[in-house]
Structures are given as C-alpha cells and as structure tokens.
C-alpha cells in the first residue's frame, strides 16, 4: 500500500511539475495574446478603427459574419470604416469567454464568445437581440509583437440546437 501511495504521489508531483513548466513557458505570451484580444474589443467599443487595426498585421486576412473575405488589413479596414459609420457606430462588443491555444511559441489561436449591443441595420432594425457569436483569431509574434494574421467571425444562430448539449459525459 505504501508503494502504491508513493507511486501515486510521484506521478502527481511529476504531472504538476510538467503542467507548471508548460504553463510557465507560455504564460507571458498567453498574457500578451489575451491583451491583444481585449485591445481589439476596446478599440471596437471606442469605434476607433485606427486603434483596432494596430493589432493586425498588414497581410492579415479576415472573414466576417456574413462571409465577406478580406485578403489584407487595408481591405478589412476600408469595409469596417464604412460599417462603423452605417451600423456599428453605437455598438459595444462584450467578450463573454476566451480560450487561448499556443500552437508554437510564436503562433497562437484565440477564440472568444461575444455579444454585440447596439447594432442597428441601415433600415433602423435593432439587431442586438440576435448578435452573439464566436470570433477566431490567429496571432503571430513578429519582431516581439503579437499581431492578428487571420480571423473569422461567426454568428450563433439561437434557433440551432447543438446535439453536444445532450451528449452523455
């Protein structure tokens, strides 16, 4: 019994040391990546597209919630400047939940659930009650700075029923 307890203790300590090493290795980068994610939301809420795009690499591609695909930050900024004036000028982007996955020391995948308040269509329809989604960002560390290199924004259809919610766990 003592041998079994000793073995379990050693395994637990080894697992804890491994987890601590893994977390410590990327903790500064994970924090920097989360700051970019938060900075993007804050820039959106200020309706400041110059600040918003300071977090993007010039070659960053983007697919928006309705499938428009912009192949660089200049195209994305041009479109967002128009949309900010027409329908997003009173919006607030709220981050509900964020996950970061370090793919390499210089490459990170970020996903966050969001809700958008104050979204009004050009015809006056308030879209806030249907504005929830998932944003996926790919960030790369370039010259010591984390920048978005690709992103995709997906709306959540509240009528859709995810079968995983009924899955036995």
Tab-separated table of C-alpha atoms in Angstrom:
chain	number	residue	atom	x	y	z
A	1	UNK	CA	0.000	0.000	0.000
A	2	UNK	CA	2.871	2.358	0.864
A	3	UNK	CA	4.464	1.646	-2.510
A	4	UNK	CA	1.195	2.429	-4.275
A	5	UNK	CA	0.769	5.696	-2.367
A	6	UNK	CA	4.388	6.629	-3.045
A	7	UNK	CA	3.948	5.884	-6.735
A	8	UNK	CA	0.758	7.972	-6.878
A	9	UNK	CA	2.495	10.843	-5.087
A	10	UNK	CA	5.416	10.727	-7.531
A	11	UNK	CA	3.047	10.669	-10.508
A	12	UNK	CA	1.057	13.613	-9.138
A	13	UNK	CA	4.211	15.635	-8.491
A	14	UNK	CA	5.554	14.839	-11.957
A	15	UNK	CA	2.263	15.852	-13.569
A	16	UNK	CA	2.154	19.076	-11.552
A	17	UNK	CA	5.755	19.896	-12.480
A	18	UNK	CA	5.027	19.236	-16.152
A	19	UNK	CA	1.884	21.387	-16.091
A	20	UNK	CA	3.741	24.156	-14.305
A	21	UNK	CA	6.586	24.048	-16.837
A	22	UNK	CA	4.168	24.097	-19.760
A	23	UNK	CA	2.141	26.973	-18.312
A	24	UNK	CA	5.206	28.962	-17.288
A	25	UNK	CA	6.798	28.584	-20.711
A	26	UNK	CA	3.943	30.421	-22.429
A	27	UNK	CA	2.398	32.470	-19.641
A	28	UNK	CA	3.930	35.803	-20.723
A	29	UNK	CA	2.954	35.157	-24.330
A	30	UNK	CA	-0.528	33.977	-23.384
A	31	UNK	CA	-0.981	37.156	-21.384
A	32	UNK	CA	0.195	39.264	-24.338
A	33	UNK	CA	-2.173	37.400	-26.674
A	34	UNK	CA	-5.084	37.992	-24.284
A	35	UNK	CA	-4.172	41.688	-24.172
A	36	UNK	CA	-4.426	41.847	-27.968
A	37	UNK	CA	-7.816	40.135	-27.826
A	38	UNK	CA	-9.027	42.602	-25.175
A	39	UNK	CA	-7.463	45.549	-27.018
A	40	UNK	CA	-9.396	44.699	-30.168
A	41	UNK	CA	-12.679	44.729	-28.224
A	42	UNK	CA	-11.793	48.011	-26.503
A	43	UNK	CA	-10.865	49.640	-29.821
A	44	UNK	CA	-14.179	48.439	-31.276
A	45	UNK	CA	-16.050	49.940	-28.334
A	46	UNK	CA	-14.295	53.279	-28.932
A	47	UNK	CA	-15.216	52.942	-32.630
A	48	UNK	CA	-11.560	53.653	-33.381
A	49	UNK	CA	-10.566	51.637	-36.431
A	50	UNK	CA	-7.010	53.016	-36.430
A	51	UNK	CA	-6.500	51.617	-32.928
A	52	UNK	CA	-8.357	48.421	-33.889
A	53	UNK	CA	-6.030	47.763	-36.810
A	54	UNK	CA	-2.900	48.488	-34.770
A	55	UNK	CA	-3.398	44.900	-33.558
A	56	UNK	CA	-3.381	43.481	-37.111
A	57	UNK	CA	-0.519	42.587	-39.444
A	58	UNK	CA	-0.787	44.336	-42.838
A	59	UNK	CA	-1.283	40.945	-44.537
A	60	UNK	CA	-3.993	39.792	-42.088
A	61	UNK	CA	-6.971	38.145	-43.750
A	62	UNK	CA	-10.490	38.273	-42.324
A	63	UNK	CA	-13.843	36.593	-42.927
A	64	UNK	CA	-16.774	38.450	-41.379
A	65	UNK	CA	-20.055	37.068	-40.018
A	66	UNK	CA	-21.745	37.105	-43.418
A	67	UNK	CA	-18.839	35.554	-45.326
A	68	UNK	CA	-17.111	38.621	-46.777
A	69	UNK	CA	-13.448	37.679	-47.170
A	70	UNK	CA	-10.898	40.478	-46.999
A	71	UNK	CA	-7.414	39.435	-48.011
A	72	UNK	CA	-5.452	42.091	-46.141
A	73	UNK	CA	-5.877	44.629	-43.356
A	74	UNK	CA	-6.350	47.520	-45.815
A	75	UNK	CA	-9.433	45.858	-47.346
A	76	UNK	CA	-10.765	44.939	-43.919
A	77	UNK	CA	-10.241	48.489	-42.603
A	78	UNK	CA	-11.914	50.041	-45.652
A	79	UNK	CA	-15.005	47.887	-45.109
A	80	UNK	CA	-15.059	48.323	-41.333
A	81	UNK	CA	-14.765	52.118	-41.628
A	82	UNK	CA	-17.953	52.085	-43.719
A	83	UNK	CA	-19.765	49.640	-41.436
A	84	UNK	CA	-18.768	51.620	-38.316
A	85	UNK	CA	-20.439	54.710	-39.783
A	86	UNK	CA	-23.529	52.938	-41.099
A	87	UNK	CA	-24.485	50.356	-38.467
A	88	UNK	CA	-21.859	49.794	-35.776
A	89	UNK	CA	-21.382	53.389	-34.553
A	90	UNK	CA	-23.244	52.759	-31.273
A	91	UNK	CA	-22.214	49.169	-30.659
A	92	UNK	CA	-20.499	47.601	-27.698
A	93	UNK	CA	-18.544	44.363	-28.171
A	94	UNK	CA	-18.680	42.282	-24.981
A	95	UNK	CA	-16.317	39.342	-24.596
A	96	UNK	CA	-18.091	36.539	-22.738
A	97	UNK	CA	-15.479	33.751	-22.713
A	98	UNK	CA	-11.972	33.416	-24.168
A	99	UNK	CA	-9.670	30.469	-24.818
A	100	UNK	CA	-6.048	30.645	-25.970
A	101	UNK	CA	-4.155	27.777	-27.533
A	102	UNK	CA	-0.433	28.186	-28.107
A	103	UNK	CA	0.347	26.289	-31.314
A	104	UNK	CA	4.021	27.261	-31.304
A	105	UNK	CA	5.996	29.784	-29.261
A	106	UNK	CA	5.268	32.366	-31.994
A	107	UNK	CA	1.752	31.283	-33.046
A	108	UNK	CA	-1.481	31.394	-31.048
A	109	UNK	CA	-5.114	30.571	-31.692
A	110	UNK	CA	-7.709	32.585	-29.778
A	111	UNK	CA	-11.444	32.013	-29.657
A	112	UNK	CA	-13.900	34.145	-27.797
A	113	UNK	CA	-17.653	34.203	-27.455
A	114	UNK	CA	-19.124	37.662	-27.832
A	115	UNK	CA	-22.316	39.626	-27.818
A	116	UNK	CA	-22.822	42.875	-29.679
A	117	UNK	CA	-25.099	45.520	-28.208
A	118	UNK	CA	-26.499	48.493	-30.114
A	119	UNK	CA	-26.244	47.072	-33.621
A	120	UNK	CA	-28.753	48.800	-35.875
A	121	UNK	CA	-29.238	47.969	-39.547
A	122	UNK	CA	-29.268	50.858	-42.043
A	123	UNK	CA	-33.070	50.494	-42.262
A	124	UNK	CA	-33.347	51.055	-38.488
A	125	UNK	CA	-33.879	47.458	-37.313
A	126	UNK	CA	-32.243	46.800	-33.930
A	127	UNK	CA	-30.189	43.608	-34.269
A	128	UNK	CA	-28.837	43.489	-30.695
A	129	UNK	CA	-31.093	40.636	-29.621
A	130	UNK	CA	-29.607	38.301	-32.249
A	131	UNK	CA	-25.986	39.395	-32.049
A	132	UNK	CA	-23.924	36.688	-30.422
A	133	UNK	CA	-21.081	34.754	-31.925
A	134	UNK	CA	-17.615	33.274	-31.850
A	135	UNK	CA	-14.520	35.102	-33.037
A	136	UNK	CA	-11.453	33.081	-34.005
A	137	UNK	CA	-8.108	34.856	-34.244
A	138	UNK	CA	-4.729	33.547	-35.363
A	139	UNK	CA	-1.901	35.626	-33.904
A	140	UNK	CA	1.761	35.539	-34.801
A	141	UNK	CA	4.624	37.048	-32.854
A	142	UNK	CA	6.523	39.316	-35.235
A	143	UNK	CA	9.556	41.247	-34.038
A	144	UNK	CA	8.427	40.697	-30.454
A	145	UNK	CA	4.846	41.906	-31.002
A	146	UNK	CA	1.725	39.739	-31.216
A	147	UNK	CA	-0.386	40.582	-34.282
A	148	UNK	CA	-3.550	39.140	-35.761
A	149	UNK	CA	-2.692	37.412	-39.054
A	150	UNK	CA	-6.084	35.822	-39.710
A	151	UNK	CA	-9.550	35.947	-38.267
A	152	UNK	CA	-13.063	34.662	-38.700
A	153	UNK	CA	-16.208	35.881	-37.020
A	154	UNK	CA	-19.242	33.595	-36.838
A	155	UNK	CA	-22.743	34.460	-35.687
A	156	UNK	CA	-24.507	31.993	-33.424
A	157	UNK	CA	-27.943	31.009	-34.670
A	158	UNK	CA	-30.030	30.931	-31.494
A	159	UNK	CA	-32.573	28.643	-33.179
A	160	UNK	CA	-29.984	25.948	-33.879
A	161	UNK	CA	-29.774	23.132	-31.351
A	162	UNK	CA	-26.318	21.764	-30.647
A	163	UNK	CA	-26.580	17.956	-30.246
A	164	UNK	CA	-23.499	18.002	-27.988
A	165	UNK	CA	-25.653	19.618	-25.287
A	166	UNK	CA	-27.497	16.284	-24.932
A	167	UNK	CA	-24.367	14.127	-25.070
A	168	UNK	CA	-23.677	11.894	-22.064
A	169	UNK	CA	-20.391	12.844	-20.481
